[in-house]
Amino acid sequence: KAGVTQTPRYLIKTRGQQVTLSCSPISGHRSVSWYQQTPGQGLQFLFEYFSETQRNKGNFPGRFSGRQFSNSRSEMNVSTLELGDSALYLCASSWGLSVDEQYFGPGTRLTVT
Amino acid sequence: ELKVEQNPLFLSMQEGKNYTIYCNYSTTSDRLYWYRQDPGKSLESLFVLLSNGAVKQEGRLMASLDTKARLSTLHITAAVHDLSATYFCAVDGGTGNQFYFGTGTSLTVIP
């Protein structure tokens, strides 16, 4: 069965712009979580969506937001981009009924110049 | 805040040798996950440990969990070059799919 897919894979943006990243979970999975990976901070949890509702949120500013659609696909949006937002953004999907194994997508590499 | 510490951060070992990576965490969680990441790639699930005393093995890797000590280990037996990667442990926050990751251990196996 198909894995988690993320689009786009690479993105270059300028400071002050906004960006939208997309994640399609494994078929049947209802939970989508987003993580930011940087060399300095490592892997940090952004937020999790389950059945179109944000269930958990990490410690990131309000510029980072997300949503989930009825087909479980999820998007995350970053407004007013800063240089420090340059990172690999990973999404992960799971069944979501309880805490269970998460399957990660290939990631979107965002570079802010 | 839940903290997850791994050591060592960097590990260089010769082929054929054994070594252990340690993962300490600060919560009472009884679920711990190990992932592997190759350069420029995503995270690949290695092990899911769901209870105290859990032990899982796959090839040259064996993971164990001691929830009382809040410690998990990833043991490498007779390392080969293909095991070169960064290994992460992760603990769930207990409120849904919110994982806290360790700092990662960058493993290099030298022929």
CSV table of N, CA, C and O in Angstrom, one decimal, chain B residues 1-105:
chain,number,residue,atom,x,y,z
B,1,GLU,N,8.7,19.9,31.0
B,1,GLU,CA,8.6,19.3,29.6
B,1,GLU,C,9.3,18.0,29.5
B,1,GLU,O,10.4,17.8,30.1
B,2,LEU,N,8.7,17.1,28.8
B,2,LEU,CA,9.3,15.8,28.6
B,2,LEU,C,10.7,15.9,27.9
B,2,LEU,O,10.8,16.6,26.9
B,3,LYS,N,11.7,15.3,28.4
B,3,LYS,CA,13.0,15.3,27.8
B,3,LYS,C,13.5,13.9,27.4
B,3,LYS,O,13.3,13.0,28.2
B,4,VAL,N,14.1,13.8,26.3
B,4,VAL,CA,14.7,12.6,25.8
B,4,VAL,C,16.1,12.8,25.4
B,4,VAL,O,16.4,13.7,24.6
B,5,GLU,N,17.0,12.0,26.1
B,5,GLU,CA,18.4,12.2,25.9
B,5,GLU,C,19.0,10.9,25.3
B,5,GLU,O,18.7,9.8,25.8
B,6,GLN,N,19.9,11.1,24.3
B,6,GLN,CA,20.5,9.9,23.7
B,6,GLN,C,22.0,10.1,23.9
B,6,GLN,O,22.6,11.2,23.9
B,7,ASN,N,22.7,9.0,24.1
B,7,ASN,CA,24.2,9.1,24.0
B,7,ASN,C,24.7,7.7,23.5
B,7,ASN,O,24.1,6.7,23.7
B,8,PRO,N,25.8,7.8,22.8
B,8,PRO,CA,26.5,9.0,22.4
B,8,PRO,C,25.8,9.8,21.3
B,8,PRO,O,24.9,9.2,20.7
B,9,LEU,N,26.3,11.0,21.0
B,9,LEU,CA,25.7,11.8,19.9
B,9,LEU,C,26.4,11.3,18.6
B,9,LEU,O,25.8,11.3,17.6
B,10,PHE,N,27.6,11.0,18.7
B,10,PHE,CA,28.4,10.5,17.6
B,10,PHE,C,29.1,9.2,17.9
B,10,PHE,O,29.6,9.0,19.0
B,11,LEU,N,29.1,8.3,17.0
B,11,LEU,CA,29.7,6.9,17.3
B,11,LEU,C,30.3,6.5,16.0
B,11,LEU,O,29.7,6.3,14.9
B,12,SER,N,31.6,6.2,16.1
B,12,SER,CA,32.4,5.7,15.0
B,12,SER,C,32.9,4.3,15.4
B,12,SER,O,33.6,4.2,16.5
B,13,MET,N,32.6,3.3,14.7
B,13,MET,CA,33.0,2.0,15.1
B,13,MET,C,33.4,1.2,13.9
B,13,MET,O,33.0,1.4,12.8
B,14,GLN,N,34.3,0.2,14.2
B,14,GLN,CA,34.8,-0.7,13.1
B,14,GLN,C,33.8,-1.8,12.8
B,14,GLN,O,33.0,-2.2,13.7
B,15,GLU,N,33.8,-2.2,11.6
B,15,GLU,CA,33.0,-3.3,11.3
B,15,GLU,C,33.3,-4.5,12.2
B,15,GLU,O,34.5,-4.7,12.5
B,16,GLY,N,32.3,-5.2,12.5
B,16,GLY,CA,32.5,-6.4,13.3
B,16,GLY,C,32.4,-6.2,14.8
B,16,GLY,O,32.3,-7.1,15.6
B,17,LYS,N,32.4,-4.9,15.2
B,17,LYS,CA,32.4,-4.6,16.7
B,17,LYS,C,30.9,-4.5,17.2
B,17,LYS,O,30.0,-4.3,16.4
B,18,ASN,N,30.8,-4.5,18.5
B,18,ASN,CA,29.5,-4.4,19.1
B,18,ASN,C,29.4,-3.0,19.9
B,18,ASN,O,30.5,-2.6,20.4
B,19,TYR,N,28.2,-2.5,19.9
B,19,TYR,CA,28.1,-1.2,20.7
B,19,TYR,C,26.7,-1.0,21.1
B,19,TYR,O,25.8,-1.6,20.5
B,20,THR,N,26.4,-0.2,22.1
B,20,THR,CA,25.1,0.1,22.5
B,20,THR,C,24.8,1.6,22.5
B,20,THR,O,25.7,2.4,23.0
B,21,ILE,N,23.7,2.0,22.1
B,21,ILE,CA,23.2,3.4,22.1
B,21,ILE,C,22.1,3.5,23.2
B,21,ILE,O,21.3,2.6,23.3
B,22,TYR,N,22.2,4.5,24.0
B,22,TYR,CA,21.3,4.7,25.2
B,22,TYR,C,20.3,5.8,25.0
B,22,TYR,O,20.7,6.8,24.4
B,23,CYS,N,19.1,5.6,25.5
B,23,CYS,CA,18.1,6.6,25.4
B,23,CYS,C,17.4,6.7,26.7
B,23,CYS,O,16.8,5.8,27.2
B,24,ASN,N,17.6,7.9,27.4
B,24,ASN,CA,16.9,8.1,28.7
B,24,ASN,C,15.8,9.1,28.5
B,24,ASN,O,16.0,10.1,27.7
B,25,TYR,N,14.7,9.0,29.2
B,25,TYR,CA,13.6,9.9,29.0
B,25,TYR,C,13.1,10.2,30.4
B,25,TYR,O,13.2,9.5,31.4
B,26,SER,N,12.3,11.3,30.5
B,26,SER,CA,12.0,11.9,31.8
B,26,SER,C,10.5,11.7,32.1
B,26,SER,O,10.1,12.1,33.2
B,27,THR,N,9.7,10.9,31.3
B,27,THR,CA,8.3,10.7,31.7
B,27,THR,C,8.1,9.2,32.0
B,27,THR,O,9.0,8.4,32.0
B,28,THR,N,6.9,8.9,32.5
B,28,THR,CA,6.6,7.6,32.8
B,28,THR,C,6.0,6.8,31.7
B,28,THR,O,5.4,5.7,31.9
B,29,SER,N,6.2,7.2,30.5
B,29,SER,CA,5.7,6.5,29.3
B,29,SER,C,6.2,5.1,29.2
B,29,SER,O,7.3,4.8,29.5
B,30,ASP,N,5.3,4.2,28.7
B,30,ASP,CA,5.7,2.8,28.5
B,30,ASP,C,5.8,2.5,27.0
B,30,ASP,O,5.7,1.3,26.7
B,31,ARG,N,5.9,3.5,26.2
B,31,ARG,CA,6.0,3.3,24.8
B,31,ARG,C,7.2,4.0,24.3
B,31,ARG,O,7.3,5.2,24.5
B,32,LEU,N,8.0,3.3,23.6
B,32,LEU,CA,9.2,3.9,23.0
B,32,LEU,C,9.5,3.4,21.6
B,32,LEU,O,9.2,2.2,21.3
B,33,TYR,N,10.0,4.3,20.8
B,33,TYR,CA,10.1,4.0,19.4
B,33,TYR,C,11.5,4.3,18.9
B,33,TYR,O,12.1,5.2,19.4
B,34,TRP,N,12.1,3.4,18.0
B,34,TRP,CA,13.4,3.7,17.4
B,34,TRP,C,13.2,3.9,15.9
B,34,TRP,O,12.5,3.1,15.3
B,35,TYR,N,13.9,4.9,15.4
B,35,TYR,CA,13.9,5.2,14.0
B,35,TYR,C,15.3,5.3,13.5
B,35,TYR,O,16.2,5.7,14.2
B,36,ARG,N,15.4,5.1,12.2
B,36,ARG,CA,16.7,5.3,11.5
B,36,ARG,C,16.5,6.3,10.4
B,36,ARG,O,15.4,6.4,9.8
B,37,GLN,N,17.5,7.2,10.3
B,37,GLN,CA,17.4,8.2,9.2
B,37,GLN,C,18.7,8.2,8.4
B,37,GLN,O,19.8,8.4,9.0
B,38,ASP,N,18.7,8.0,7.1
B,38,ASP,CA,19.8,8.1,6.3
B,38,ASP,C,19.9,9.6,5.8
B,38,ASP,O,18.9,10.3,5.8
B,39,PRO,N,21.1,10.0,5.5
B,39,PRO,CA,21.3,11.4,5.1
B,39,PRO,C,20.3,11.9,4.0
B,39,PRO,O,20.2,11.2,3.0
B,40,GLY,N,19.6,13.0,4.3
B,40,GLY,CA,18.7,13.5,3.3
B,40,GLY,C,17.4,12.8,3.1
B,40,GLY,O,16.6,13.1,2.3
B,41,LYS,N,17.2,11.8,4.0
B,41,LYS,CA,16.0,10.9,3.8
B,41,LYS,C,15.1,11.1,5.0
B,41,LYS,O,15.4,11.8,6.0
B,42,SER,N,14.0,10.4,5.0
B,42,SER,CA,13.0,10.5,6.1
B,42,SER,C,13.3,9.5,7.1
B,42,SER,O,14.4,8.8,7.1
B,43,LEU,N,12.4,9.3,8.1
B,43,LEU,CA,12.6,8.4,9.2
B,43,LEU,C,12.0,7.1,8.9
B,43,LEU,O,10.8,7.0,8.4
B,44,GLU,N,12.8,6.0,9.1
B,44,GLU,CA,12.3,4.7,8.9
B,44,GLU,C,12.1,4.0,10.3
B,44,GLU,O,13.0,4.0,11.1
B,45,SER,N,10.9,3.4,10.5
B,45,SER,CA,10.7,2.8,11.8
B,45,SER,C,11.5,1.5,11.9
B,45,SER,O,11.5,0.7,11.0
B,46,LEU,N,12.1,1.4,13.1
B,46,LEU,CA,12.9,0.2,13.4
B,46,LEU,C,12.2,-0.7,14.4
B,46,LEU,O,11.9,-1.9,14.2
B,47,PHE,N,11.9,-0.1,15.6
B,47,PHE,CA,11.3,-0.9,16.6
B,47,PHE,C,10.2,-0.1,17.3
B,47,PHE,O,10.3,1.1,17.5
B,48,VAL,N,9.2,-0.8,17.8
B,48,VAL,CA,8.1,-0.3,18.6
B,48,VAL,C,8.1,-1.1,19.9
B,48,VAL,O,7.9,-2.3,19.9
B,49,LEU,N,8.4,-0.4,21.0
B,49,LEU,CA,8.5,-1.1,22.3
B,49,LEU,C,7.3,-0.6,23.2
B,49,LEU,O,7.2,0.5,23.5
B,50,LEU,N,6.5,-1.6,23.6
B,50,LEU,CA,5.2,-1.1,24.2
B,50,LEU,C,5.0,-1.5,25.6
B,50,LEU,O,4.0,-1.2,26.2
B,51,SER,N,6.0,-2.1,26.3
B,51,SER,CA,5.8,-2.4,27.7
B,51,SER,C,7.2,-2.6,28.3
B,51,SER,O,8.2,-2.8,27.7
B,52,ASN,N,7.2,-2.6,29.6
B,52,ASN,CA,8.4,-2.8,30.4
B,52,ASN,C,9.0,-4.2,30.1
B,52,ASN,O,8.3,-5.2,30.1
B,53,GLY,N,10.3,-4.2,29.8
B,53,GLY,CA,10.9,-5.5,29.6
B,53,GLY,C,10.9,-5.9,28.1
B,53,GLY,O,11.4,-7.0,27.8
B,54,ALA,N,10.2,-5.1,27.3
B,54,ALA,CA,10.1,-5.5,25.9
B,54,ALA,C,11.5,-5.5,25.2
B,54,ALA,O,12.3,-4.7,25.5
B,55,VAL,N,11.7,-6.6,24.4
B,55,VAL,CA,12.9,-6.7,23.7
B,55,VAL,C,12.5,-7.1,22.3
B,55,VAL,O,11.7,-8.0,22.1
B,56,LYS,N,13.1,-6.4,21.3
B,56,LYS,CA,12.9,-6.8,19.9
B,56,LYS,C,14.2,-6.8,19.2
B,56,LYS,O,15.1,-6.0,19.4
B,57,GLN,N,14.3,-7.7,18.2
B,57,GLN,CA,15.5,-7.9,17.4
B,57,GLN,C,15.2,-8.0,16.0
B,57,GLN,O,14.2,-8.6,15.5
B,58,GLU,N,16.0,-7.3,15.2
B,58,GLU,CA,15.9,-7.4,13.7
B,58,GLU,C,17.3,-7.4,13.2
B,58,GLU,O,18.0,-6.3,13.3
B,59,GLY,N,17.8,-8.5,12.7
B,59,GLY,CA,19.1,-8.6,12.1
B,59,GLY,C,20.2,-8.3,13.2
B,59,GLY,O,20.2,-8.9,14.2
B,60,ARG,N,21.0,-7.3,13.0
B,60,ARG,CA,22.1,-7.0,13.9
B,60,ARG,C,21.7,-6.0,15.0
B,60,ARG,O,22.5,-5.5,15.7
B,61,LEU,N,20.4,-5.6,15.0
B,61,LEU,CA,20.0,-4.6,15.9
B,61,LEU,C,19.0,-5.2,16.9
B,61,LEU,O,18.2,-6.0,16.6
B,62,MET,N,19.2,-4.9,18.2
B,62,MET,CA,18.3,-5.3,19.2
B,62,MET,C,17.9,-4.2,20.2
B,62,MET,O,18.8,-3.5,20.6
B,63,ALA,N,16.7,-4.0,20.4
B,63,ALA,CA,16.2,-2.9,21.3
B,63,ALA,C,15.5,-3.4,22.5
B,63,ALA,O,14.8,-4.4,22.4
B,64,SER,N,15.7,-2.7,23.6
B,64,SER,CA,15.0,-3.1,24.8
B,64,SER,C,14.5,-1.9,25.6
B,64,SER,O,14.9,-0.8,25.3
B,65,LEU,N,13.6,-2.2,26.5
B,65,LEU,CA,13.0,-1.1,27.2
B,65,LEU,C,12.8,-1.4,28.7
B,65,LEU,O,12.3,-2.5,29.1
B,66,ASP,N,13.3,-0.5,29.5
B,66,ASP,CA,13.1,-0.6,31.0
B,66,ASP,C,12.4,0.6,31.4
B,66,ASP,O,13.0,1.7,31.6
B,67,THR,N,11.1,0.5,31.6
B,67,THR,CA,10.3,1.7,31.9
B,67,THR,C,10.6,2.2,33.4
B,67,THR,O,10.4,3.4,33.6
B,68,LYS,N,11.0,1.3,34.2
B,68,LYS,CA,11.3,1.7,35.6
B,68,LYS,C,12.5,2.6,35.7
B,68,LYS,O,12.5,3.6,36.4
B,69,ALA,N,13.5,2.3,34.9
B,69,ALA,CA,14.7,3.1,34.8
B,69,ALA,C,14.5,4.2,33.7
B,69,ALA,O,15.4,5.1,33.6
B,70,ARG,N,13.4,4.2,33.0
B,70,ARG,CA,13.2,5.2,31.9
B,70,ARG,C,14.4,5.1,31.0
B,70,ARG,O,15.0,6.2,30.6
B,71,LEU,N,14.7,3.9,30.5
B,71,LEU,CA,15.9,3.7,29.7
B,71,LEU,C,15.6,2.7,28.6
B,71,LEU,O,14.9,1.7,28.8
B,72,SER,N,16.0,3.1,27.4
B,72,SER,CA,15.9,2.1,26.3
B,72,SER,C,17.3,2.0,25.7
B,72,SER,O,18.1,3.0,25.7
B,73,THR,N,17.7,0.8,25.2
B,73,THR,CA,19.0,0.6,24.6
B,73,THR,C,18.8,0.1,23.2
B,73,THR,O,17.8,-0.7,22.9
B,74,LEU,N,19.7,0.4,22.3
B,74,LEU,CA,19.7,-0.1,21.0
B,74,LEU,C,21.1,-0.7,20.8
B,74,LEU,O,22.1,0.0,20.8
B,75,HIS,N,21.2,-2.1,20.8
B,75,HIS,CA,22.4,-2.8,20.7
B,75,HIS,C,22.7,-3.2,19.3
B,75,HIS,O,21.9,-3.7,18.6
B,76,ILE,N,24.0,-2.9,18.9
B,76,ILE,CA,24.4,-3.3,17.6
B,76,ILE,C,25.4,-4.4,17.7
B,76,ILE,O,26.4,-4.3,18.4
B,77,THR,N,25.2,-5.5,17.0
B,77,THR,CA,26.0,-6.6,17.0
B,77,THR,C,26.8,-6.8,15.7
B,77,THR,O,26.1,-6.8,14.6
B,78,ALA,N,28.1,-6.9,15.8
B,78,ALA,CA,28.9,-7.2,14.6
B,78,ALA,C,28.6,-6.2,13.5
B,78,ALA,O,28.1,-6.5,12.4
B,79,ALA,N,28.8,-4.9,13.8
B,79,ALA,CA,28.4,-3.8,12.9
B,79,ALA,C,28.9,-4.0,11.4
B,79,ALA,O,30.0,-4.5,11.2
B,80,VAL,N,28.1,-3.6,10.5
B,80,VAL,CA,28.5,-3.6,9.1
B,80,VAL,C,28.2,-2.2,8.5
B,80,VAL,O,27.5,-1.4,9.1
B,81,HIS,N,28.9,-1.9,7.4
B,81,HIS,CA,28.8,-0.5,6.9
B,81,HIS,C,27.4,0.0,6.6
B,81,HIS,O,27.1,1.1,6.8
B,82,ASP,N,26.5,-0.9,6.2
B,82,ASP,CA,25.1,-0.6,5.9
B,82,ASP,C,24.4,0.0,7.1
B,82,ASP,O,23.3,0.6,6.9
B,83,LEU,N,24.9,-0.2,8.3
B,83,LEU,CA,24.2,0.3,9.4
B,83,LEU,C,24.5,1.8,9.7
B,83,LEU,O,23.9,2.4,10.6
B,84,SER,N,25.4,2.3,8.9
B,84,SER,CA,25.8,3.8,9.1
B,84,SER,C,24.5,4.6,8.8
B,84,SER,O,23.9,4.5,7.7
B,85,ALA,N,24.1,5.4,9.8
B,85,ALA,CA,22.9,6.2,9.7
B,85,ALA,C,22.8,7.0,11.0
B,85,ALA,O,23.6,6.8,11.9
B,86,THR,N,21.8,7.8,11.1
B,86,THR,CA,21.5,8.4,12.4
B,86,THR,C,20.3,7.7,13.0
B,86,THR,O,19.3,7.5,12.3
B,87,TYR,N,20.4,7.4,14.3
B,87,TYR,CA,19.3,6.6,15.0
B,87,TYR,C,18.7,7.5,16.0
B,87,TYR,O,19.4,8.2,16.8
B,88,PHE,N,17.4,7.5,16.0
B,88,PHE,CA,16.6,8.3,17.0
B,88,PHE,C,15.7,7.5,17.8
B,88,PHE,O,15.1,6.5,17.3
B,89,CYS,N,15.6,7.8,19.1
B,89,CYS,CA,14.6,7.2,19.9
B,89,CYS,C,13.5,8.3,20.1
B,89,CYS,O,13.8,9.5,20.0
B,90,ALA,N,12.3,7.8,20.3
B,90,ALA,CA,11.2,8.8,20.5
B,90,ALA,C,10.2,8.2,21.6
B,90,ALA,O,10.0,7.0,21.6
B,91,VAL,N,9.6,9.1,22.4
B,91,VAL,CA,8.7,8.8,23.4
B,91,VAL,C,7.4,9.5,23.1
B,91,VAL,O,7.5,10.7,22.7
B,92,ASP,N,6.3,8.9,23.3
B,92,ASP,CA,5.0,9.6,23.1
B,92,ASP,C,4.7,10.5,24.3
B,92,ASP,O,5.0,10.1,25.4
B,93,GLY,N,4.0,11.6,24.0
B,93,GLY,CA,3.7,12.5,25.1
B,93,GLY,C,2.5,12.1,25.9
B,93,GLY,O,2.2,12.7,26.9
B,94,GLY,N,1.8,11.0,25.5
B,94,GLY,CA,0.7,10.5,26.2
B,94,GLY,C,-0.6,11.1,26.0
B,94,GLY,O,-1.7,10.7,26.5
B,95,THR,N,-0.7,12.1,25.1
B,95,THR,CA,-1.9,12.8,24.8
B,95,THR,C,-2.3,12.7,23.3
B,95,THR,O,-3.1,13.4,22.8
B,96,GLY,N,-1.8,11.7,22.7
B,96,GLY,CA,-2.1,11.6,21.2
B,96,GLY,C,-0.8,11.3,20.5
B,96,GLY,O,0.2,11.0,21.1
B,97,ASN,N,-0.7,11.5,19.3
B,97,ASN,CA,0.5,11.2,18.5
B,97,ASN,C,1.4,12.4,18.5
B,97,ASN,O,1.7,13.0,17.5
B,98,GLN,N,1.9,12.7,19.7
B,98,GLN,CA,2.9,13.7,19.9
B,98,GLN,C,4.2,13.1,20.4
B,98,GLN,O,4.3,12.7,21.6
B,99,PHE,N,5.1,12.9,19.5
B,99,PHE,CA,6.4,12.2,19.9
B,99,PHE,C,7.4,13.2,20.3
B,99,PHE,O,7.6,14.3,19.7
B,100,TYR,N,8.2,12.9,21.3
B,100,TYR,CA,9.4,13.6,21.7
B,100,TYR,C,10.6,12.8,21.3
B,100,TYR,O,10.7,11.7,21.7
B,101,PHE,N,11.4,13.4,20.4
B,101,PHE,CA,12.6,12.7,19.9
B,101,PHE,C,13.8,13.0,20.7
B,101,PHE,O,14.0,14.1,21.2
B,102,GLY,N,14.7,12.0,20.7
B,102,GLY,CA,16.0,12.2,21.2
B,102,GLY,C,16.9,13.0,20.2
B,102,GLY,O,16.4,13.3,19.1
B,103,THR,N,18.1,13.4,20.6
B,103,THR,CA,19.0,14.2,19.8
B,103,THR,C,19.5,13.4,18.6
B,103,THR,O,20.0,14.0,17.7
B,104,GLY,N,19.4,12.1,18.7
B,104,GLY,CA,19.9,11.3,17.6
B,104,GLY,C,21.4,10.9,17.8
B,104,GLY,O,22.1,11.6,18.5
B,105,THR,N,21.7,9.7,17.3
B,105,THR,CA,23.1,9.2,17.4
B,105,THR,C,23.5,9.0,16.0
B,105,THR,O,22.9,8.1,15.3
